[in-house]
Amino acid sequence: MTKSIKVALAGNPNVGKTTLLNHAAKTNLKVGNWAGVTVEKKEGFVSYRGYDIHFIDLPGIYTLEPISEDEWIAYNFIADEKPDVVVNVIETTNAERDLLLTTELLEFERPMIIALNMSDEAKKLGIEVDAEHVGELLDVPVIRTNGRNGDGVEEMLDKIVESAERPRYPRAPKYEEQLETLLDRIQTEGRDGRNDSGAHHDKLTKRALIKMLVDSDGRYEEKVRLEKLYKKGIDGIIKDERYAFARGLFDETFRKRKSRNRDITDKIDKIALHPILGFFVFLLVIFLLFKISFDFSTPFMNWTEGFIDNLLAPLALSLLSHVGAGKWLPQFFSQAIVGGVGFVITFVPLIGMIYFLLALLEMSGYMPRIAFVMDRFTHKLGLHGKGMIPLLLGFGCNVPAVMATRTLENRRDKFLVMAMIPFMSCPARLVVFSFFAVLFFPHPAVVIFGLYLLGIVIGLLTAFVLRKTAYRGKLSHFVMELPPYRVPRIRTVFQITWVQVKSFLYRAGTLIFAASVVIWVLLNTPPNLKNQSDSAAAYVGKAITPVLAPIGIKDWRISTSLIPAFLAREIVLSSMGTIYSVDIQQKTTEFHFVPALETQLNGLGEATKESLMSLLTPKIQTLQTEGGDQNLQNVIRSSFTPASALSFMIFLLLYTSCLATVAVMAREGGKKFALLFLAYSFVMAWGVAFVVYQVGSLI
Amino acid sequence: MNTFQGAPKEKKLTDTAIADSTAQKKTLKDLSIGEAAHIVDFFKENDAVKKIEAMGLRRGKRITIIQKLGRGIVVKISNSRIVITSDVAKNIEVE
């Protein structure tokens, strides 16, 4: 049996813990949430020298005197779960700050390893560190690592195994003399009547002693005397002692030379944080984000669609008829699977590209700068600059955006932003918009842009109303770090993108598949019916049609497709595909595998070329000028007018028709908030769509 | 440079008590872009102050103002950059 080692990765934010974990665990990563909270939990698994090493990436924190949720998670993990080894990752360029956390970690007296990360970056800035001396002073193995190329990761694994075989406990930090005497007294006093102290020997850890001292009220007269002497509370004294220890350690082991190398971050920030230029940098970044994600992925989307429709589907159908499958199996396959799931798969290139670019942006270090540059405008609207990041993420997907609101410490700021996010249009909605806009309007790009804008306006309006009613009060202050700019490691960016795409594919394979099957079944119940409008699906759809008729949705087939769309908006099209394709006569053509495959491969080359070419043009090209399911286009054209198509798109834009978003809102803001918001979004969507439809019908 | 415009003008009058005790003292909020100073003390010991201390803004540290925009101030401290708002900055005494 292999033995397992539990390793906690602890460090300040942006020190490169996650990158080190990626190097160590490669693809063997798991992303989830800490129990009960929506703080992301990353874990990695490595088999090394006969051990199963289980890494837990703690949230990036500055201190273990917990105030925020992140800090509590890290504190509780180290205090309660007692990891076998704690790897303290230090950003060498900011060691003086980082050593506070190191000091606090030492108090826990768990076996520890210090990883001096990015020492190459430090060297360039003229910062030298005597790693051996750090190790001697603290009695802790110290290694140098490099997140960029993975140097030192193997040594880290070696030290972890060594530490597991022969646990080496660090020397707890020594503080002010009188404080130490007092802590010693508590140690001797508490020696009796104690069972689980968390210490490796029959002694309390320094951390436990400090906690007892702070909680002791007036029990120790020495404490009262100390507090009088320093004119502050015991917690303040201890805090100062920790800073002093960290400072002393830093002065003893680090040296700073004058370096002629100017920090690249300062140079970029001269422009990126500039009052005027900075705003244009922001606009440029956002423009590029959308331009690249749309234009680059469109040819691939068209190709994927062709690949499914012209190769996979006919191939499967011919195989089915070969093995002599009955009549309903091929029908089920082409209607429920190709029409439903296949359609949604087409959007993988777009979603993948958006996630790729967002990950790139986040890892480059630019993201928090958006908060700083935009706060000047947003704070006048009563919104926190930090709220811009979740809102921008909302354009990628509302779910992680709602989760990202946890970076807003203030409850009021958090709820305001959360109530705006669902109005930020995500690619799932774009899927529907691009289909309808191309079909009914001469300038689809203008319509789509208008819809995005409408979403933003409604979001701002919602925030404005909330600020005047439920969330009065002042905008809170903020404090945040601007990390240095770094060239993102492309492999890590790909890994992050892949995790997201995988979860989308998983949804397509489960939720969307299930919805397609249910619809298909409902449409074919009772069996052998002659008229579609007698089916069970039609019955449900017809029941809700009166509610939707005033906004122009009078066809039962559309109202029916809205029901499963609550699982995820993009399903609306696939269920329309399922419902309508029942009407369409399947044309059977001869299928030859080899020429079809050749066509597809050539098509992929063409798509790549087209993608790269589109990046050279300065404007965002129209989405999907042609393409789309021709059959579906034709039947939908006959079910809508431009006015009802527009009203339908607005309804789908504003109504939070997304189970995942509602679920995550319930988790972040409570069930009541999520359900109230859902109802609000429905009323809002209906109202705006009503006005648009009624006015549009007059024209 | 532009000062925090969100605060009402009467604010200064209502805060006379604090203003008196800190009238002569220069705060981080008063520094202009490019100016460097040392942190002397904090007027308050709240969560925001605890956090910025943990982030490296500690007594005796030398800081430089990199940019000011609206209520936001970018402070450079050794090799890190920290954004604080002016309502936090006015509680930090510098010289």
PDB file of N, CA, C and O in Angstrom, chain A residues 551-609:
ATOM      1  N   ILE A 551     -46.354  39.355 -25.900  1.00  0.00           N
ATOM      2  CA  ILE A 551     -45.022  39.759 -26.363  1.00  0.00           C
ATOM      3  C   ILE A 551     -44.706  39.115 -27.720  1.00  0.00           C
ATOM      4  O   ILE A 551     -43.572  39.108 -28.170  1.00  0.00           O
ATOM      5  N   GLY A 552     -45.701  38.579 -28.369  1.00  0.00           N
ATOM      6  CA  GLY A 552     -45.528  38.132 -29.741  1.00  0.00           C
ATOM      7  C   GLY A 552     -45.218  36.661 -29.902  1.00  0.00           C
ATOM      8  O   GLY A 552     -44.986  36.183 -31.002  1.00  0.00           O
ATOM      9  N   ILE A 553     -45.167  35.927 -28.771  1.00  0.00           N
ATOM     10  CA  ILE A 553     -44.885  34.494 -28.867  1.00  0.00           C
ATOM     11  C   ILE A 553     -46.216  33.759 -28.848  1.00  0.00           C
ATOM     12  O   ILE A 553     -46.778  33.486 -27.793  1.00  0.00           O
ATOM     13  N   LYS A 554     -46.736  33.493 -30.059  1.00  0.00           N
ATOM     14  CA  LYS A 554     -48.083  32.933 -30.149  1.00  0.00           C
ATOM     15  C   LYS A 554     -48.069  31.481 -30.590  1.00  0.00           C
ATOM     16  O   LYS A 554     -49.084  30.810 -30.575  1.00  0.00           O
ATOM     17  N   ASP A 555     -46.896  31.014 -31.018  1.00  0.00           N
ATOM     18  CA  ASP A 555     -46.786  29.659 -31.537  1.00  0.00           C
ATOM     19  C   ASP A 555     -46.453  28.705 -30.396  1.00  0.00           C
ATOM     20  O   ASP A 555     -45.487  28.921 -29.659  1.00  0.00           O
ATOM     21  N   TRP A 556     -47.221  27.660 -30.213  1.00  0.00           N
ATOM     22  CA  TRP A 556     -46.974  26.733 -29.108  1.00  0.00           C
ATOM     23  C   TRP A 556     -45.595  26.111 -29.176  1.00  0.00           C
ATOM     24  O   TRP A 556     -45.007  25.743 -28.173  1.00  0.00           O
ATOM     25  N   ARG A 557     -45.052  25.999 -30.384  1.00  0.00           N
ATOM     26  CA  ARG A 557     -43.741  25.365 -30.521  1.00  0.00           C
ATOM     27  C   ARG A 557     -42.639  26.220 -29.889  1.00  0.00           C
ATOM     28  O   ARG A 557     -41.661  25.715 -29.359  1.00  0.00           O
ATOM     29  N   ILE A 558     -42.828  27.541 -29.935  1.00  0.00           N
ATOM     30  CA  ILE A 558     -41.825  28.419 -29.324  1.00  0.00           C
ATOM     31  C   ILE A 558     -41.976  28.420 -27.806  1.00  0.00           C
ATOM     32  O   ILE A 558     -40.993  28.303 -27.071  1.00  0.00           O
ATOM     33  N   SER A 559     -43.216  28.537 -27.335  1.00  0.00           N
ATOM     34  CA  SER A 559     -43.387  28.544 -25.878  1.00  0.00           C
ATOM     35  C   SER A 559     -42.964  27.216 -25.274  1.00  0.00           C
ATOM     36  O   SER A 559     -42.424  27.173 -24.179  1.00  0.00           O
ATOM     37  N   THR A 560     -43.161  26.132 -26.020  1.00  0.00           N
ATOM     38  CA  THR A 560     -42.709  24.834 -25.519  1.00  0.00           C
ATOM     39  C   THR A 560     -41.188  24.795 -25.390  1.00  0.00           C
ATOM     40  O   THR A 560     -40.647  24.309 -24.408  1.00  0.00           O
ATOM     41  N   SER A 561     -40.506  25.358 -26.390  1.00  0.00           N
ATOM     42  CA  SER A 561     -39.043  25.295 -26.353  1.00  0.00           C
ATOM     43  C   SER A 561     -38.467  26.177 -25.243  1.00  0.00           C
ATOM     44  O   SER A 561     -37.326  26.002 -24.834  1.00  0.00           O
ATOM     45  N   LEU A 562     -39.279  27.119 -24.728  1.00  0.00           N
ATOM     46  CA  LEU A 562     -38.800  27.965 -23.634  1.00  0.00           C
ATOM     47  C   LEU A 562     -38.734  27.214 -22.299  1.00  0.00           C
ATOM     48  O   LEU A 562     -37.992  27.596 -21.404  1.00  0.00           O
ATOM     49  N   ILE A 563     -39.514  26.170 -22.170  1.00  0.00           N
ATOM     50  CA  ILE A 563     -39.531  25.440 -20.889  1.00  0.00           C
ATOM     51  C   ILE A 563     -38.187  24.771 -20.605  1.00  0.00           C
ATOM     52  O   ILE A 563     -37.573  25.044 -19.579  1.00  0.00           O
ATOM     53  N   PRO A 564     -37.708  23.933 -21.521  1.00  0.00           N
ATOM     54  CA  PRO A 564     -36.390  23.329 -21.232  1.00  0.00           C
ATOM     55  C   PRO A 564     -35.270  24.363 -21.246  1.00  0.00           C
ATOM     56  O   PRO A 564     -34.199  24.115 -20.718  1.00  0.00           O
ATOM     57  N   ALA A 565     -35.515  25.533 -21.859  1.00  0.00           N
ATOM     58  CA  ALA A 565     -34.477  26.561 -21.928  1.00  0.00           C
ATOM     59  C   ALA A 565     -34.105  27.088 -20.561  1.00  0.00           C
ATOM     60  O   ALA A 565     -33.110  27.786 -20.404  1.00  0.00           O
ATOM     61  N   PHE A 566     -34.909  26.762 -19.554  1.00  0.00           N
ATOM     62  CA  PHE A 566     -34.536  27.192 -18.211  1.00  0.00           C
ATOM     63  C   PHE A 566     -33.297  26.437 -17.724  1.00  0.00           C
ATOM     64  O   PHE A 566     -32.574  26.899 -16.858  1.00  0.00           O
ATOM     65  N   LEU A 567     -33.058  25.275 -18.283  1.00  0.00           N
ATOM     66  CA  LEU A 567     -31.824  24.545 -17.942  1.00  0.00           C
ATOM     67  C   LEU A 567     -30.617  25.340 -18.406  1.00  0.00           C
ATOM     68  O   LEU A 567     -29.623  25.444 -17.717  1.00  0.00           O
ATOM     69  N   ALA A 568     -30.709  25.890 -19.580  1.00  0.00           N
ATOM     70  CA  ALA A 568     -29.660  26.723 -20.161  1.00  0.00           C
ATOM     71  C   ALA A 568     -30.233  27.301 -21.436  1.00  0.00           C
ATOM     72  O   ALA A 568     -30.906  26.604 -22.181  1.00  0.00           O
ATOM     73  N   ARG A 569     -29.955  28.591 -21.659  1.00  0.00           N
ATOM     74  CA  ARG A 569     -30.651  29.265 -22.755  1.00  0.00           C
ATOM     75  C   ARG A 569     -30.415  28.655 -24.125  1.00  0.00           C
ATOM     76  O   ARG A 569     -31.297  28.650 -24.959  1.00  0.00           O
ATOM     77  N   GLU A 570     -29.176  28.178 -24.335  1.00  0.00           N
ATOM     78  CA  GLU A 570     -28.879  27.695 -25.685  1.00  0.00           C
ATOM     79  C   GLU A 570     -29.785  26.536 -26.083  1.00  0.00           C
ATOM     80  O   GLU A 570     -29.948  26.231 -27.249  1.00  0.00           O
ATOM     81  N   ILE A 571     -30.413  25.911 -25.068  1.00  0.00           N
ATOM     82  CA  ILE A 571     -31.294  24.779 -25.358  1.00  0.00           C
ATOM     83  C   ILE A 571     -32.504  25.222 -26.172  1.00  0.00           C
ATOM     84  O   ILE A 571     -33.116  24.421 -26.868  1.00  0.00           O
ATOM     85  N   VAL A 572     -32.840  26.511 -26.086  1.00  0.00           N
ATOM     86  CA  VAL A 572     -34.026  26.969 -26.796  1.00  0.00           C
ATOM     87  C   VAL A 572     -33.943  26.606 -28.281  1.00  0.00           C
ATOM     88  O   VAL A 572     -34.907  26.157 -28.892  1.00  0.00           O
ATOM     89  N   LEU A 573     -32.734  26.781 -28.839  1.00  0.00           N
ATOM     90  CA  LEU A 573     -32.580  26.484 -30.256  1.00  0.00           C
ATOM     91  C   LEU A 573     -32.600  24.983 -30.508  1.00  0.00           C
ATOM     92  O   LEU A 573     -33.217  24.524 -31.469  1.00  0.00           O
ATOM     93  N   SER A 574     -31.910  24.256 -29.631  1.00  0.00           N
ATOM     94  CA  SER A 574     -31.870  22.815 -29.874  1.00  0.00           C
ATOM     95  C   SER A 574     -33.251  22.211 -29.708  1.00  0.00           C
ATOM     96  O   SER A 574     -33.628  21.306 -30.440  1.00  0.00           O
ATOM     97  N   SER A 575     -34.041  22.744 -28.738  1.00  0.00           N
ATOM     98  CA  SER A 575     -35.376  22.161 -28.616  1.00  0.00           C
ATOM     99  C   SER A 575     -36.266  22.606 -29.764  1.00  0.00           C
ATOM    100  O   SER A 575     -37.120  21.851 -30.207  1.00  0.00           O
ATOM    101  N   MET A 576     -36.050  23.829 -30.258  1.00  0.00           N
ATOM    102  CA  MET A 576     -36.761  24.207 -31.480  1.00  0.00           C
ATOM    103  C   MET A 576     -36.369  23.255 -32.596  1.00  0.00           C
ATOM    104  O   MET A 576     -37.207  22.818 -33.381  1.00  0.00           O
ATOM    105  N   GLY A 577     -35.053  22.945 -32.630  1.00  0.00           N
ATOM    106  CA  GLY A 577     -34.564  21.992 -33.625  1.00  0.00           C
ATOM    107  C   GLY A 577     -35.308  20.685 -33.517  1.00  0.00           C
ATOM    108  O   GLY A 577     -35.780  20.136 -34.510  1.00  0.00           O
ATOM    109  N   THR A 578     -35.466  20.225 -32.255  1.00  0.00           N
ATOM    110  CA  THR A 578     -36.159  18.952 -32.057  1.00  0.00           C
ATOM    111  C   THR A 578     -37.629  19.069 -32.433  1.00  0.00           C
ATOM    112  O   THR A 578     -38.166  18.210 -33.125  1.00  0.00           O
ATOM    113  N   ILE A 579     -38.267  20.144 -31.985  1.00  0.00           N
ATOM    114  CA  ILE A 579     -39.701  20.280 -32.251  1.00  0.00           C
ATOM    115  C   ILE A 579     -39.972  20.471 -33.744  1.00  0.00           C
ATOM    116  O   ILE A 579     -40.832  19.821 -34.322  1.00  0.00           O
ATOM    117  N   TYR A 580     -39.192  21.368 -34.352  1.00  0.00           N
ATOM    118  CA  TYR A 580     -39.470  21.682 -35.752  1.00  0.00           C
ATOM    119  C   TYR A 580     -39.017  20.577 -36.706  1.00  0.00           C
ATOM    120  O   TYR A 580     -39.638  20.371 -37.736  1.00  0.00           O
ATOM    121  N   SER A 581     -37.919  19.918 -36.352  1.00  0.00           N
ATOM    122  CA  SER A 581     -37.398  18.947 -37.313  1.00  0.00           C
ATOM    123  C   SER A 581     -38.374  17.786 -37.487  1.00  0.00           C
ATOM    124  O   SER A 581     -38.291  17.036 -38.436  1.00  0.00           O
ATOM    125  N   VAL A 582     -39.307  17.688 -36.548  1.00  0.00           N
ATOM    126  CA  VAL A 582     -40.350  16.684 -36.706  1.00  0.00           C
ATOM    127  C   VAL A 582     -41.189  17.028 -37.941  1.00  0.00           C
ATOM    128  O   VAL A 582     -41.688  16.162 -38.630  1.00  0.00           O
ATOM    129  N   ASP A 583     -41.282  18.325 -38.197  1.00  0.00           N
ATOM    130  CA  ASP A 583     -42.059  18.763 -39.353  1.00  0.00           C
ATOM    131  C   ASP A 583     -41.318  18.580 -40.673  1.00  0.00           C
ATOM    132  O   ASP A 583     -41.918  18.553 -41.734  1.00  0.00           O
ATOM    133  N   ILE A 584     -40.008  18.562 -40.547  1.00  0.00           N
ATOM    134  CA  ILE A 584     -39.212  18.580 -41.763  1.00  0.00           C
ATOM    135  C   ILE A 584     -39.034  17.174 -42.320  1.00  0.00           C
ATOM    136  O   ILE A 584     -38.704  16.243 -41.595  1.00  0.00           O
ATOM    137  N   GLN A 585     -39.227  17.040 -43.600  1.00  0.00           N
ATOM    138  CA  GLN A 585     -38.963  15.762 -44.240  1.00  0.00           C
ATOM    139  C   GLN A 585     -37.464  15.549 -44.311  1.00  0.00           C
ATOM    140  O   GLN A 585     -36.723  16.401 -44.782  1.00  0.00           O
ATOM    141  N   GLN A 586     -37.002  14.445 -43.746  1.00  0.00           N
ATOM    142  CA  GLN A 586     -35.576  14.148 -43.829  1.00  0.00           C
ATOM    143  C   GLN A 586     -35.248  13.725 -45.248  1.00  0.00           C
ATOM    144  O   GLN A 586     -35.831  12.788 -45.782  1.00  0.00           O
ATOM    145  N   LYS A 587     -34.350  14.445 -45.873  1.00  0.00           N
ATOM    146  CA  LYS A 587     -33.950  14.015 -47.214  1.00  0.00           C
ATOM    147  C   LYS A 587     -32.810  13.024 -47.075  1.00  0.00           C
ATOM    148  O   LYS A 587     -31.870  13.206 -46.315  1.00  0.00           O
ATOM    149  N   THR A 588     -32.939  11.938 -47.796  1.00  0.00           N
ATOM    150  CA  THR A 588     -31.893  10.920 -47.729  1.00  0.00           C
ATOM    151  C   THR A 588     -31.008  11.029 -48.950  1.00  0.00           C
ATOM    152  O   THR A 588     -31.486  11.078 -50.091  1.00  0.00           O
ATOM    153  N   THR A 589     -29.734  11.134 -48.679  1.00  0.00           N
ATOM    154  CA  THR A 589     -28.792  11.200 -49.792  1.00  0.00           C
ATOM    155  C   THR A 589     -27.774  10.097 -49.612  1.00  0.00           C
ATOM    156  O   THR A 589     -27.594   9.564 -48.543  1.00  0.00           O
ATOM    157  N   GLU A 590     -27.114   9.774 -50.708  1.00  0.00           N
ATOM    158  CA  GLU A 590     -26.050   8.780 -50.663  1.00  0.00           C
ATOM    159  C   GLU A 590     -24.917   9.317 -49.802  1.00  0.00           C
ATOM    160  O   GLU A 590     -24.575  10.495 -49.862  1.00  0.00           O
ATOM    161  N   PHE A 591     -24.347   8.459 -48.965  1.00  0.00           N
ATOM    162  CA  PHE A 591     -23.246   8.915 -48.129  1.00  0.00           C
ATOM    163  C   PHE A 591     -22.006   8.048 -48.361  1.00  0.00           C
ATOM    164  O   PHE A 591     -22.058   6.828 -48.269  1.00  0.00           O
ATOM    165  N   HIS A 592     -20.901   8.713 -48.718  1.00  0.00           N
ATOM    166  CA  HIS A 592     -19.645   7.995 -48.866  1.00  0.00           C
ATOM    167  C   HIS A 592     -18.651   8.548 -47.877  1.00  0.00           C
ATOM    168  O   HIS A 592     -18.388   9.745 -47.856  1.00  0.00           O
ATOM    169  N   PHE A 593     -18.099   7.676 -47.057  1.00  0.00           N
ATOM    170  CA  PHE A 593     -17.283   8.115 -45.926  1.00  0.00           C
ATOM    171  C   PHE A 593     -16.013   8.851 -46.352  1.00  0.00           C
ATOM    172  O   PHE A 593     -15.732   9.946 -45.891  1.00  0.00           O
ATOM    173  N   VAL A 594     -15.243   8.248 -47.275  1.00  0.00           N
ATOM    174  CA  VAL A 594     -13.925   8.801 -47.579  1.00  0.00           C
ATOM    175  C   VAL A 594     -13.989  10.215 -48.171  1.00  0.00           C
ATOM    176  O   VAL A 594     -13.332  11.130 -47.657  1.00  0.00           O
ATOM    177  N   PRO A 595     -14.794  10.420 -49.244  1.00  0.00           N
ATOM    178  CA  PRO A 595     -14.855  11.800 -49.764  1.00  0.00           C
ATOM    179  C   PRO A 595     -15.396  12.783 -48.717  1.00  0.00           C
ATOM    180  O   PRO A 595     -14.918  13.924 -48.648  1.00  0.00           O
ATOM    181  N   ALA A 596     -16.336  12.333 -47.881  1.00  0.00           N
ATOM    182  CA  ALA A 596     -16.891  13.217 -46.863  1.00  0.00           C
ATOM    183  C   ALA A 596     -15.807  13.626 -45.868  1.00  0.00           C
ATOM    184  O   ALA A 596     -15.705  14.777 -45.471  1.00  0.00           O
ATOM    185  N   LEU A 597     -14.968  12.667 -45.503  1.00  0.00           N
ATOM    186  CA  LEU A 597     -13.887  12.954 -44.564  1.00  0.00           C
ATOM    187  C   LEU A 597     -12.897  13.928 -45.183  1.00  0.00           C
ATOM    188  O   LEU A 597     -12.439  14.872 -44.541  1.00  0.00           O
ATOM    189  N   GLU A 598     -12.597  13.708 -46.473  1.00  0.00           N
ATOM    190  CA  GLU A 598     -11.673  14.602 -47.179  1.00  0.00           C
ATOM    191  C   GLU A 598     -12.193  16.028 -47.177  1.00  0.00           C
ATOM    192  O   GLU A 598     -11.461  16.973 -46.901  1.00  0.00           O
ATOM    193  N   THR A 599     -13.482  16.163 -47.478  1.00  0.00           N
ATOM    194  CA  THR A 599     -14.096  17.489 -47.500  1.00  0.00           C
ATOM    195  C   THR A 599     -13.948  18.158 -46.141  1.00  0.00           C
ATOM    196  O   THR A 599     -13.618  19.346 -46.035  1.00  0.00           O
ATOM    197  N   GLN A 600     -14.175  17.388 -45.074  1.00  0.00           N
ATOM    198  CA  GLN A 600     -14.094  17.944 -43.726  1.00  0.00           C
ATOM    199  C   GLN A 600     -12.681  18.397 -43.386  1.00  0.00           C
ATOM    200  O   GLN A 600     -12.479  19.451 -42.798  1.00  0.00           O
ATOM    201  N   LEU A 601     -11.697  17.591 -43.766  1.00  0.00           N
ATOM    202  CA  LEU A 601     -10.314  17.940 -43.458  1.00  0.00           C
ATOM    203  C   LEU A 601      -9.895  19.197 -44.208  1.00  0.00           C
ATOM    204  O   LEU A 601      -9.254  20.090 -43.644  1.00  0.00           O
ATOM    205  N   ASN A 602     -10.299  19.268 -45.488  1.00  0.00           N
ATOM    206  CA  ASN A 602     -10.015  20.484 -46.253  1.00  0.00           C
ATOM    207  C   ASN A 602     -10.682  21.683 -45.601  1.00  0.00           C
ATOM    208  O   ASN A 602     -10.106  22.757 -45.508  1.00  0.00           O
ATOM    209  N   GLY A 603     -11.918  21.444 -45.146  1.00  0.00           N
ATOM    210  CA  GLY A 603     -12.689  22.513 -44.508  1.00  0.00           C
ATOM    211  C   GLY A 603     -12.002  23.039 -43.270  1.00  0.00           C
ATOM    212  O   GLY A 603     -11.998  24.237 -43.007  1.00  0.00           O
ATOM    213  N   LEU A 604     -11.374  22.149 -42.505  1.00  0.00           N
ATOM    214  CA  LEU A 604     -10.683  22.568 -41.284  1.00  0.00           C
ATOM    215  C   LEU A 604      -9.516  23.493 -41.624  1.00  0.00           C
ATOM    216  O   LEU A 604      -9.302  24.515 -40.960  1.00  0.00           O
ATOM    217  N   GLY A 605      -8.800  23.139 -42.691  1.00  0.00           N
ATOM    218  CA  GLY A 605      -7.699  23.993 -43.143  1.00  0.00           C
ATOM    219  C   GLY A 605      -8.210  25.366 -43.521  1.00  0.00           C
ATOM    220  O   GLY A 605      -7.654  26.399 -43.135  1.00  0.00           O
ATOM    221  N   GLU A 606      -9.307  25.365 -44.283  1.00  0.00           N
ATOM    222  CA  GLU A 606      -9.923  26.624 -44.715  1.00  0.00           C
ATOM    223  C   GLU A 606     -10.339  27.464 -43.517  1.00  0.00           C
ATOM    224  O   GLU A 606     -10.115  28.675 -43.480  1.00  0.00           O
ATOM    225  N   ALA A 607     -10.953  26.801 -42.540  1.00  0.00           N
ATOM    226  CA  ALA A 607     -11.444  27.511 -41.356  1.00  0.00           C
ATOM    227  C   ALA A 607     -10.289  28.160 -40.601  1.00  0.00           C
ATOM    228  O   ALA A 607     -10.379  29.300 -40.150  1.00  0.00           O
ATOM    229  N   THR A 608      -9.178  27.422 -40.472  1.00  0.00           N
ATOM    230  CA  THR A 608      -8.009  27.973 -39.777  1.00  0.00           C
ATOM    231  C   THR A 608      -7.509  29.215 -40.490  1.00  0.00           C
ATOM    232  O   THR A 608      -7.204  30.234 -39.873  1.00  0.00           O
ATOM    233  N   LYS A 609      -7.441  29.099 -41.833  1.00  0.00           N
ATOM    234  CA  LYS A 609      -6.950  30.221 -42.628  1.00  0.00           C
ATOM    235  C   LYS A 609      -7.876  31.426 -42.434  1.00  0.00           C
ATOM    236  O   LYS A 609      -7.427  32.550 -42.185  1.00  0.00           O
TER     237      LYS A 609
END
